[in-house]
mmCIF file of C-alpha atoms and ligand atoms in Angstrom:
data_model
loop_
_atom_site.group_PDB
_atom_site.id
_atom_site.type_symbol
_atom_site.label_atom_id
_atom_site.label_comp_id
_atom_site.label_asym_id
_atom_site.label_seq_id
_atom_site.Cartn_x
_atom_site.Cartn_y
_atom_site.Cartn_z
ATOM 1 C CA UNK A 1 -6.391 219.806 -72.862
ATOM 2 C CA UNK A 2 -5.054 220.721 -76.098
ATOM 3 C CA UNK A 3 -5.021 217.831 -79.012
ATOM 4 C CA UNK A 4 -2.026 215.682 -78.759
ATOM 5 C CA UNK A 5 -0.087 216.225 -82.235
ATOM 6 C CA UNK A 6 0.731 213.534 -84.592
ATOM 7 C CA UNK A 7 2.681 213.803 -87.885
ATOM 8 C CA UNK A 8 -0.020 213.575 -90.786
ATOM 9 C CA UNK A 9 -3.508 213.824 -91.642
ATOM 10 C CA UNK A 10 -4.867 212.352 -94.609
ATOM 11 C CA UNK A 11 -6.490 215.243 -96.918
ATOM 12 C CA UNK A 12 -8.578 214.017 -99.923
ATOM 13 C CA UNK A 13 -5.701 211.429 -100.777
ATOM 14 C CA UNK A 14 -2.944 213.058 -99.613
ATOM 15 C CA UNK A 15 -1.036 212.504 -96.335
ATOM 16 C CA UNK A 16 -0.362 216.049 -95.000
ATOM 17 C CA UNK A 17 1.812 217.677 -92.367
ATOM 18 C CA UNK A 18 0.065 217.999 -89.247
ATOM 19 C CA UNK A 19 0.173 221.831 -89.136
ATOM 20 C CA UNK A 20 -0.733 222.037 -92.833
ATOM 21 C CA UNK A 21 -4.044 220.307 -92.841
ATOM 22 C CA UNK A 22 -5.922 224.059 -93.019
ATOM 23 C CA UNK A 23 -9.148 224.680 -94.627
ATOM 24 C CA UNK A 24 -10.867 228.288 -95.839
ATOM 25 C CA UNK A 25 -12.910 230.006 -93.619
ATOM 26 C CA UNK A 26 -15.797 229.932 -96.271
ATOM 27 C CA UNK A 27 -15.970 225.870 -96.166
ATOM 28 C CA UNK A 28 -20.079 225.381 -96.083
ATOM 29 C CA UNK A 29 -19.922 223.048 -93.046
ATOM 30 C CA UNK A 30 -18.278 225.663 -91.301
ATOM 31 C CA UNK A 31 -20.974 227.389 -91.250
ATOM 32 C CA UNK A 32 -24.210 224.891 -91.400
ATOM 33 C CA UNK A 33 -22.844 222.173 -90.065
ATOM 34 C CA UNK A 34 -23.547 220.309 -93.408
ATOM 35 C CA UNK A 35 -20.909 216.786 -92.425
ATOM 36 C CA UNK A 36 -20.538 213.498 -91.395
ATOM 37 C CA UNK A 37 -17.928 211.862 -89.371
ATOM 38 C CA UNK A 38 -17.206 209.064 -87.649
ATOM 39 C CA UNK A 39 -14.987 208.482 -84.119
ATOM 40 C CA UNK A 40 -13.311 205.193 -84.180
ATOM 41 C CA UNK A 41 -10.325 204.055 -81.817
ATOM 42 C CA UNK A 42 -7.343 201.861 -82.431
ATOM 43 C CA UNK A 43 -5.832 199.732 -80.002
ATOM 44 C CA UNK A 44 -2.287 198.125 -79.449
ATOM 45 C CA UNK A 45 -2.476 194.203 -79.785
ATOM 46 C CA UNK A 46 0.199 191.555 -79.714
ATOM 47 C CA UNK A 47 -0.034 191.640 -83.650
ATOM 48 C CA UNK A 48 0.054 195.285 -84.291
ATOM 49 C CA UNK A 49 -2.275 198.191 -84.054
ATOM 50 C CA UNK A 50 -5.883 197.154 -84.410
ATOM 51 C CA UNK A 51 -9.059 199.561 -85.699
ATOM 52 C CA UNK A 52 -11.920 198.276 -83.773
ATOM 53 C CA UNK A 53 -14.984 197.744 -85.965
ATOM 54 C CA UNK A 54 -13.646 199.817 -88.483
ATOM 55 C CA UNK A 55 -15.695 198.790 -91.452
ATOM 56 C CA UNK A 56 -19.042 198.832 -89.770
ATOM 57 C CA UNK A 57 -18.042 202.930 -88.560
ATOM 58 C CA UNK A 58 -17.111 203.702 -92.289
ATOM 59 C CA UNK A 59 -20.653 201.651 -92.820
ATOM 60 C CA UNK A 60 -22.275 204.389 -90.392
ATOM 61 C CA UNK A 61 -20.475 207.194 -92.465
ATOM 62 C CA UNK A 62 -21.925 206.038 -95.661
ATOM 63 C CA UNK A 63 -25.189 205.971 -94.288
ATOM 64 C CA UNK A 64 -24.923 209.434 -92.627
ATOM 65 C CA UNK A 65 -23.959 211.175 -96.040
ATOM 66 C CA UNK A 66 -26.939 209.016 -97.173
ATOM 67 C CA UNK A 67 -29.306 210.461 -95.427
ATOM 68 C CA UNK A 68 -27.738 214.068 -95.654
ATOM 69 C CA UNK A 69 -27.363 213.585 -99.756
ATOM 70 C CA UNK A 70 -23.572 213.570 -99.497
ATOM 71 C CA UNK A 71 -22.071 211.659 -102.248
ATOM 72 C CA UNK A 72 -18.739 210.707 -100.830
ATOM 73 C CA UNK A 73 -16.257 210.645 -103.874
ATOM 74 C CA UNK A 74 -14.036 207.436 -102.375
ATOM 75 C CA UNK A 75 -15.985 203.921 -101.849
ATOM 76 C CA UNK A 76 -16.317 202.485 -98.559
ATOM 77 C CA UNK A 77 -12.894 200.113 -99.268
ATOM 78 C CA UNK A 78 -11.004 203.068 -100.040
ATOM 79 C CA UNK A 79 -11.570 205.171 -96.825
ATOM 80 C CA UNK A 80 -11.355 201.938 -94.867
ATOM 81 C CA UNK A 81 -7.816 201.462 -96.313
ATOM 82 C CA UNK A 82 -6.928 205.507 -95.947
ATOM 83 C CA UNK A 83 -7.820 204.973 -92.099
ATOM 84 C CA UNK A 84 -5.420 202.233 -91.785
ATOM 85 C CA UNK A 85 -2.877 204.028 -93.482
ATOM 86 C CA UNK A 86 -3.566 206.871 -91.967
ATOM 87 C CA UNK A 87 -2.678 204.983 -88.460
ATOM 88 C CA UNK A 88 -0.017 203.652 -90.138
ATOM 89 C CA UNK A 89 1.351 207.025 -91.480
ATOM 90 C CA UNK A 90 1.237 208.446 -87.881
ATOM 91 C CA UNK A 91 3.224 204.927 -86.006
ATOM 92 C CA UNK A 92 0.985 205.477 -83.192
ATOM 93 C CA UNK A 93 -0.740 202.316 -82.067
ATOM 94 C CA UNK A 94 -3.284 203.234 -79.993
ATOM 95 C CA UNK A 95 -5.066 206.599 -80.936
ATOM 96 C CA UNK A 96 -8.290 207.766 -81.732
ATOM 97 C CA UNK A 97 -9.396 207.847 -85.517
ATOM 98 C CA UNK A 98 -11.342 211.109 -87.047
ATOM 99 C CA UNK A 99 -13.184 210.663 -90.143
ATOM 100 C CA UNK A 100 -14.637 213.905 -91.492
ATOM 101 C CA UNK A 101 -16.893 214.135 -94.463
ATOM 102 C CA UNK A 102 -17.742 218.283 -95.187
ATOM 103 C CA UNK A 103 -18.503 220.150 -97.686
ATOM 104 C CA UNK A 104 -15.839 222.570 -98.765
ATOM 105 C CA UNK A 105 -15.336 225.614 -100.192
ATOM 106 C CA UNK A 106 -16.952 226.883 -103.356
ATOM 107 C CA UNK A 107 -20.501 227.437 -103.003
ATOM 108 C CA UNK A 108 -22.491 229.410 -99.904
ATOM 109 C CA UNK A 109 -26.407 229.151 -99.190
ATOM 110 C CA UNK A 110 -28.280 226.222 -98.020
ATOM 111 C CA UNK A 111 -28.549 224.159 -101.258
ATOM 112 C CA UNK A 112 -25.809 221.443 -99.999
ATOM 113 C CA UNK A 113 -26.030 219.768 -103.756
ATOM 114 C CA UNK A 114 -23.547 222.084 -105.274
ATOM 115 C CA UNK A 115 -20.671 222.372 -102.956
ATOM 116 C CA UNK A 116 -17.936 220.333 -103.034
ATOM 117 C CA UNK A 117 -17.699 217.181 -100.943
ATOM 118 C CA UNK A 118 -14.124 216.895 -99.177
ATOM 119 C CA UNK A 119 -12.596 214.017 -96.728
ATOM 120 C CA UNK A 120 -10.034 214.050 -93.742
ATOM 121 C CA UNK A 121 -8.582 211.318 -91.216
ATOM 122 C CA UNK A 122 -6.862 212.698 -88.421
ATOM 123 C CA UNK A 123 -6.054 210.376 -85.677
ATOM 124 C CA UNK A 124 -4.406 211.321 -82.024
ATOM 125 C CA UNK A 125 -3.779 209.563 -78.535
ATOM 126 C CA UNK A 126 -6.456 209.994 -76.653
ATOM 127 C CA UNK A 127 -7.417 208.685 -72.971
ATOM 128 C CA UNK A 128 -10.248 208.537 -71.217
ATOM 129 C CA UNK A 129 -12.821 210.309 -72.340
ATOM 130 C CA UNK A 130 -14.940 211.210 -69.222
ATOM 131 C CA UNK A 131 -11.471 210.378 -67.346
ATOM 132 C CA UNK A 132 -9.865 207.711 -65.520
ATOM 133 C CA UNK A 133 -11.271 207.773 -62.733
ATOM 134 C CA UNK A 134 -14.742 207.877 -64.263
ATOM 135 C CA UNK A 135 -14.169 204.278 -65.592
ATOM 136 C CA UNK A 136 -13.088 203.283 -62.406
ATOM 137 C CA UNK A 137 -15.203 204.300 -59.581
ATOM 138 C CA UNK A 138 -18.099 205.657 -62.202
ATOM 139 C CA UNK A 139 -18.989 209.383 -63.405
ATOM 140 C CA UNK A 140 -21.865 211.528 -61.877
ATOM 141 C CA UNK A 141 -24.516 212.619 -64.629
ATOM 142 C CA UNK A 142 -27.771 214.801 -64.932
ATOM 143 C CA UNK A 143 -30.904 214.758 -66.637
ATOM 144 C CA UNK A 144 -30.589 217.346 -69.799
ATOM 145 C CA UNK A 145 -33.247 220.152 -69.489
ATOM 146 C CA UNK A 146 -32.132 219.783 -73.191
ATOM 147 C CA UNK A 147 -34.252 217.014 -75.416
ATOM 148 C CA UNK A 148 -32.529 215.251 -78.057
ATOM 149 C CA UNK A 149 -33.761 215.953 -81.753
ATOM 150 C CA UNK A 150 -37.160 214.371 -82.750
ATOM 151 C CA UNK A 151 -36.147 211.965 -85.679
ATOM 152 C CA UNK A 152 -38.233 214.216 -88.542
ATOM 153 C CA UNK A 153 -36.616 217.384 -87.042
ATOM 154 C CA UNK A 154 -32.630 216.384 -87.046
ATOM 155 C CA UNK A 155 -32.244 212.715 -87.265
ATOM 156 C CA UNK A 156 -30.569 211.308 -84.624
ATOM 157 C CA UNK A 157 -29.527 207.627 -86.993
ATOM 158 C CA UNK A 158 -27.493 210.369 -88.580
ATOM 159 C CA UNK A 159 -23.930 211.404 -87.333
ATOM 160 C CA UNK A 160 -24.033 214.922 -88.868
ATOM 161 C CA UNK A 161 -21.154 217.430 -87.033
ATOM 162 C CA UNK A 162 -24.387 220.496 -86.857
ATOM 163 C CA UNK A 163 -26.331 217.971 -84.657
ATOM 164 C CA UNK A 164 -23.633 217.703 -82.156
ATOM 165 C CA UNK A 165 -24.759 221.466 -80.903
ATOM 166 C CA UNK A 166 -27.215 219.867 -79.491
ATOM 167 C CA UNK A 167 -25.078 217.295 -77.138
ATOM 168 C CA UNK A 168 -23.210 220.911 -76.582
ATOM 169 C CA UNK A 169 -25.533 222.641 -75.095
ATOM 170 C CA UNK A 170 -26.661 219.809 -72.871
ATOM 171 C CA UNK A 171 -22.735 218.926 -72.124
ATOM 172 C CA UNK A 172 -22.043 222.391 -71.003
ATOM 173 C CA UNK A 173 -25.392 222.734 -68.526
ATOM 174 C CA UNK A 174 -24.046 219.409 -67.099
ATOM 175 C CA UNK A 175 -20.775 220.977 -66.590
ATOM 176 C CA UNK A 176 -21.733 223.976 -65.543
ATOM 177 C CA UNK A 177 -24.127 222.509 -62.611
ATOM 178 C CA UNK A 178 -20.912 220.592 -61.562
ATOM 179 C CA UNK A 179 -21.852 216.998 -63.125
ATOM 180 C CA UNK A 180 -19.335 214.811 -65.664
ATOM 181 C CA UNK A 181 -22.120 214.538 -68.331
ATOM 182 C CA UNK A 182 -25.683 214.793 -69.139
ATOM 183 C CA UNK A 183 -28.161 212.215 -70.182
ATOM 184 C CA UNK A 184 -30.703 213.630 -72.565
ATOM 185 C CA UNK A 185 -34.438 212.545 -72.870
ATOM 186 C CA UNK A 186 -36.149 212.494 -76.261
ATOM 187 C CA UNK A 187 -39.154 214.954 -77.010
ATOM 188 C CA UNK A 188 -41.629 212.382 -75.482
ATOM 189 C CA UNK A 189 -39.649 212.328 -72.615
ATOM 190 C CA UNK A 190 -37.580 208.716 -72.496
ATOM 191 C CA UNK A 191 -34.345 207.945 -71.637
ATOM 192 C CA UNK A 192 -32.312 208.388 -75.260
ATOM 193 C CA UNK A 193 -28.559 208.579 -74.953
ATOM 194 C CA UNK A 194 -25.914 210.915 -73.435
ATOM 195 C CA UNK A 195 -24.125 213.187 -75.219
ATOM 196 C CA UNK A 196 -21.582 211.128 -77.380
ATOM 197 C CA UNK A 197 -22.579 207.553 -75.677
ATOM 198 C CA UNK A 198 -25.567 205.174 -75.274
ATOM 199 C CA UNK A 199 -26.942 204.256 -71.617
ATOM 200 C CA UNK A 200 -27.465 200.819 -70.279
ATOM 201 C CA UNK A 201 -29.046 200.098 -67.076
ATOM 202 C CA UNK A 202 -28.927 196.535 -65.333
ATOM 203 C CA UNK A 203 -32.579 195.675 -63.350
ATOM 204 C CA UNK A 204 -32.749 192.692 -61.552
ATOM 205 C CA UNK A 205 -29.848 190.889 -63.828
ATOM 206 C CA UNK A 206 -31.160 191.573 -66.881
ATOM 207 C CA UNK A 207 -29.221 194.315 -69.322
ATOM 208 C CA UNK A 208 -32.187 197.246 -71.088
ATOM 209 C CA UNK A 209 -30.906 200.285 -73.373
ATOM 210 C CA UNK A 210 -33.188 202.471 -75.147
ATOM 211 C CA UNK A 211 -34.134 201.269 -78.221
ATOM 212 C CA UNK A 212 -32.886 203.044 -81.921
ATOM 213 C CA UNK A 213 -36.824 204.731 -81.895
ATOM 214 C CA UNK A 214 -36.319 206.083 -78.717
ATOM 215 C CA UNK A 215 -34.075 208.528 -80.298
ATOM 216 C CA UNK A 216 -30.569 206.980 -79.530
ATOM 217 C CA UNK A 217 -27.366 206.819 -82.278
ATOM 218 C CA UNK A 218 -26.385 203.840 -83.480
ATOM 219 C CA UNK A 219 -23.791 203.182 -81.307
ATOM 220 C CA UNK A 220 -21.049 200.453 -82.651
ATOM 221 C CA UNK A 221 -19.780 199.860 -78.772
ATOM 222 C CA UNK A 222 -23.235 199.620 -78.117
ATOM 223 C CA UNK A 223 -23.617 196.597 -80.779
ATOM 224 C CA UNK A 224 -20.690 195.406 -79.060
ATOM 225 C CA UNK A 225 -21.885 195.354 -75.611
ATOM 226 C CA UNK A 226 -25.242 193.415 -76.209
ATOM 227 C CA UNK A 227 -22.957 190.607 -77.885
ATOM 228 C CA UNK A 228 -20.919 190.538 -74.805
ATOM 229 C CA UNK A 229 -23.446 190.531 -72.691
ATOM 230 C CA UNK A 230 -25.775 187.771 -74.753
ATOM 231 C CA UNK A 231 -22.557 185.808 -74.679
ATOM 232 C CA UNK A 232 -22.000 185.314 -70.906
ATOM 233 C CA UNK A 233 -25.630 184.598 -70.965
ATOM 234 C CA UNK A 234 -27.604 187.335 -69.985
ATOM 235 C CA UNK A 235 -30.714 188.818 -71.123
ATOM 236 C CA UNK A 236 -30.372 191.504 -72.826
ATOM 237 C CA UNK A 237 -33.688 193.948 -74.209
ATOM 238 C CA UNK A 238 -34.250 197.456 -75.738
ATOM 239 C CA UNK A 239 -36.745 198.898 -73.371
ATOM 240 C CA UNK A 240 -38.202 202.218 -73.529
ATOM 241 C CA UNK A 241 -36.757 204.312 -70.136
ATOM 242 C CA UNK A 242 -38.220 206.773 -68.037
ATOM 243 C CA UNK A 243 -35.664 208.839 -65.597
ATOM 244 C CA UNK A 244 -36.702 207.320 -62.546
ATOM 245 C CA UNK A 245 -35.537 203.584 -63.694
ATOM 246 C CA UNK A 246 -32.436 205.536 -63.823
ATOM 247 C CA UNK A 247 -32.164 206.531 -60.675
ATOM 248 C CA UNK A 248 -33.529 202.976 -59.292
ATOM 249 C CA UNK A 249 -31.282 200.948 -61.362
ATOM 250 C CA UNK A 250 -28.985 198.284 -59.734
ATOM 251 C CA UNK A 251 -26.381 199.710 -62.265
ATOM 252 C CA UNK A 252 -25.887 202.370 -64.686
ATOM 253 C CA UNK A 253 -23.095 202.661 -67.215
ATOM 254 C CA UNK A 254 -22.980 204.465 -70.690
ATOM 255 C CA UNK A 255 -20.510 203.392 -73.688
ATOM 256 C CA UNK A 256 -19.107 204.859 -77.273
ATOM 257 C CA UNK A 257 -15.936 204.342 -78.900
ATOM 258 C CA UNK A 258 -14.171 207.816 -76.783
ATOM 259 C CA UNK A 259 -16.181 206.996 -73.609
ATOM 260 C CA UNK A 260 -15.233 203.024 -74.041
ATOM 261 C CA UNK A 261 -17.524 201.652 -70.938
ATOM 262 C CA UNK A 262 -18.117 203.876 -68.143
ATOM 263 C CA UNK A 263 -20.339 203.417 -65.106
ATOM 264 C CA UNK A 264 -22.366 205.849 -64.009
ATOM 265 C CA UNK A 265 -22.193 206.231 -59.668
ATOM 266 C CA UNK A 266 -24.801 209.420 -59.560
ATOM 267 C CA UNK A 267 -27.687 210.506 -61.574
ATOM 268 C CA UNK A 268 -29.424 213.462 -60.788
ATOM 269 C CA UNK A 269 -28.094 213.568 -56.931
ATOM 270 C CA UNK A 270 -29.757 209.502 -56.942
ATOM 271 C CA UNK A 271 -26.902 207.526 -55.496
ATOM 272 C CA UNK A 272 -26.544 204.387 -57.971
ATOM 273 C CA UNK A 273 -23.272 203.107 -56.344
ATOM 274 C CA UNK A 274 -20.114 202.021 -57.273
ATOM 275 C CA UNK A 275 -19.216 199.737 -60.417
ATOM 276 C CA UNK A 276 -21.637 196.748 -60.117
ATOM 277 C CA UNK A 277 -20.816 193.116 -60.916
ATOM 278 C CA UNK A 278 -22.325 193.318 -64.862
ATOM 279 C CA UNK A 279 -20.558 196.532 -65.365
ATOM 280 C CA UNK A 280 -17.438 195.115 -64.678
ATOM 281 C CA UNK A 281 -17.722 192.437 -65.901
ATOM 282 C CA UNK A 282 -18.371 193.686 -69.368
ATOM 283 C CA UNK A 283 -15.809 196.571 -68.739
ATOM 284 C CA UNK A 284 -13.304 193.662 -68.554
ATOM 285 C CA UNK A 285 -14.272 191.649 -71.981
ATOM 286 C CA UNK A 286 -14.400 195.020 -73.868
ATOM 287 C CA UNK A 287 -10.719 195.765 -72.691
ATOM 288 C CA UNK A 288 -9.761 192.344 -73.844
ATOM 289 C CA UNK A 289 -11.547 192.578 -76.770
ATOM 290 C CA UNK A 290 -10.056 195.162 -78.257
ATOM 291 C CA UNK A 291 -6.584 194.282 -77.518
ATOM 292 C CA UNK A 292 -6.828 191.250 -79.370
ATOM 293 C CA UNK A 293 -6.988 188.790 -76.245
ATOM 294 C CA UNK A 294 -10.492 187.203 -76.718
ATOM 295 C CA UNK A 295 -10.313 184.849 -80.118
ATOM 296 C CA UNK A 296 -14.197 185.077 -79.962
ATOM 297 C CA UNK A 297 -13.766 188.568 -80.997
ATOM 298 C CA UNK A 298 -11.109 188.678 -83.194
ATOM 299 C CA UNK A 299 -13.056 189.487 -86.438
ATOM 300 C CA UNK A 300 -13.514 193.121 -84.596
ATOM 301 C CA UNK A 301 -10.154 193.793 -85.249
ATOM 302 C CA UNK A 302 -9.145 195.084 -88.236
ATOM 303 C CA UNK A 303 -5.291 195.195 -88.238
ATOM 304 C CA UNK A 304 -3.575 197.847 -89.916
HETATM 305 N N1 PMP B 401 -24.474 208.469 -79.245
HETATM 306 C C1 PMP B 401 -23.908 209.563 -79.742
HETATM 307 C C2 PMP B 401 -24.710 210.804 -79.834
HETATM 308 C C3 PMP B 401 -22.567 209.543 -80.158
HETATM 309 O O1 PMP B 401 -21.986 210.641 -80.642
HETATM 310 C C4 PMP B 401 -21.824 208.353 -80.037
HETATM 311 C C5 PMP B 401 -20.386 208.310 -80.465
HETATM 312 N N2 PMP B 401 -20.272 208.099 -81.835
HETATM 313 C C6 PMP B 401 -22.467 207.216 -79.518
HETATM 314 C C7 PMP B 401 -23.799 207.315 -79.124
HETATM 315 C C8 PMP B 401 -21.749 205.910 -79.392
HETATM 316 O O2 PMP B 401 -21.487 205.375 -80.656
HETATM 317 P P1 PMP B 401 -20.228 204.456 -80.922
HETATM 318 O O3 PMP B 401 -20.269 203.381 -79.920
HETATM 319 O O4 PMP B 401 -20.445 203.934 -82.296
HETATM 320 O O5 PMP B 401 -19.017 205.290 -80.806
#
């Protein structure tokens, strides 16, 4: 489905028409993949449009360009306040929020240190990322004959836009075989994240994800959901995860800001069911959350 149009995109400072937000075909991280971005949603409350975690994302982008030796020429207030306006710019309130740190035009070859350093924000309306009924009745996944990047190959604490070929090639295999989305193991062969979401499996009423070592992003939602969860009291661990505690799970569910918190009813042709108790359960404070109705919460919102 084609990208749902808005009215401006913020370019460098400046809010530009939609269909003038163009770039040169000789922009570096065209063509190595040299930038960082960020993938943040905004939610309708009673008080006004809301950008969920929005400083700790713009946190994650700082630290991305970190590792990559990006200096980002705006501090971390500044493209915190050009997201909100951004939203603000567009009147949409709820949409999807697009960072993008690249570098531009100016300088080919691999040495990233002399190319300019440019930013965008786009932000659109967009639904459910792995569909509507995937967060309902629970999307059907495979194991990735695709590992995810060993951490001194491509980082994987990084959220660089040339490591995302990598959740491509495993996304497409997935969709090919006829499955929503893949799960991919790291090079030792644990459970490390899906393609653009952490994994959480519930075992005898206690919550495990992979922990950050075992190769996994991250994940803001993820952050989110172990609150949650440690809030209506229940144990929560990073655990490391072979596949078959996938497929004997109780539940299975994986979660990011596009994918928001969606169960997982099939992995690898292993029945895991429909939405269990815990999923739902946390499915329901998220949606709350976000919309402003849980005052426990509230500092999550950052209003625009
Ligand atoms: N893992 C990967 C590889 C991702 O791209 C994302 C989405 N940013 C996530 C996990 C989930 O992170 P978050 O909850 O911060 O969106």
């Amino acid at each position: 489905m084609p990208i749902p149009t808005t009215e401006k995109i913020w370019m460098d400072g400046e809010l530009v028409p939609w269909d003038e937000a163009r770039i040169h075909v000789l922009t570096h991280s065209l063509h190595y993949g040299s930038g960082v971005f960020e993938g943040i949603r905004a939610y309708e409350t009673r008080k006004g449009a809301a950008i969920f975690r929005l400083t700790d994302h713009i946190d994650r982008l700082f630290r991305s360009a970190k590792i990559f030796t990006i200096e980002i020429p705006y501090t971390s207030g500044q493209i915190v306040e050009a997201c909100k306006e951004t939203v603000r710019a567009n009147d949409v309130r709820s949409c999807y929020v697009r960072p993008i740190v690249y570098l531009g035009y100016g300088e080919m070859g691999l040495n990233p240190l002399l190319a300019p350093v440019n930013v965008a924000i786009a932000v659109w309306p967009w639904g459910a990322y792995l569909g509507e009924e995937g967060l309902t009745h629970g999307v059907r996944m495979k194991i990735s004959s695709w590992r995810r990047h060993d951490p001194n190959i491509i980082p994987p604490a990084a959220k660089g836009t040339g490591q995302y070929i990598n959740s491509q090639l495993a996304k497409v295999e997935a969709i090919k075989a006829g499955y929503d989305e893949a799960i991919m193991l790291n090079p030792q062969g644990l459970v490390a994240e899906a393609t653009g979401e952490n994994i959480f499996i519930v075992r005898d009423g206690s919550l495990i994800t992979p922990p950050l070592s075992a190769g996994a992003l991250i994940g803001v939602t993820r952050d989110s959901v172990m609150a949650i969860a440690r809030d209506l009291g229940v144990d929560v661990r990073e655990g490391d995860l072979h596949r078959t505690d996938l497929y004997t799970a109780d539940e299975v569910f994986v979660c990011g800001t596009a994918a928001e918190i969606t169960p997982v009813r099939e992995i690898d042709d292993r029945v895991v069911g429909e939405p269990g108790p815990l999923t739902k359960k946390i499915q329901e404070v998220f949606f709350a959350a976000v919309k402003g109705e849980v005052e426990q919460y509230s500092e999550w919102l950052e209003h625009v």
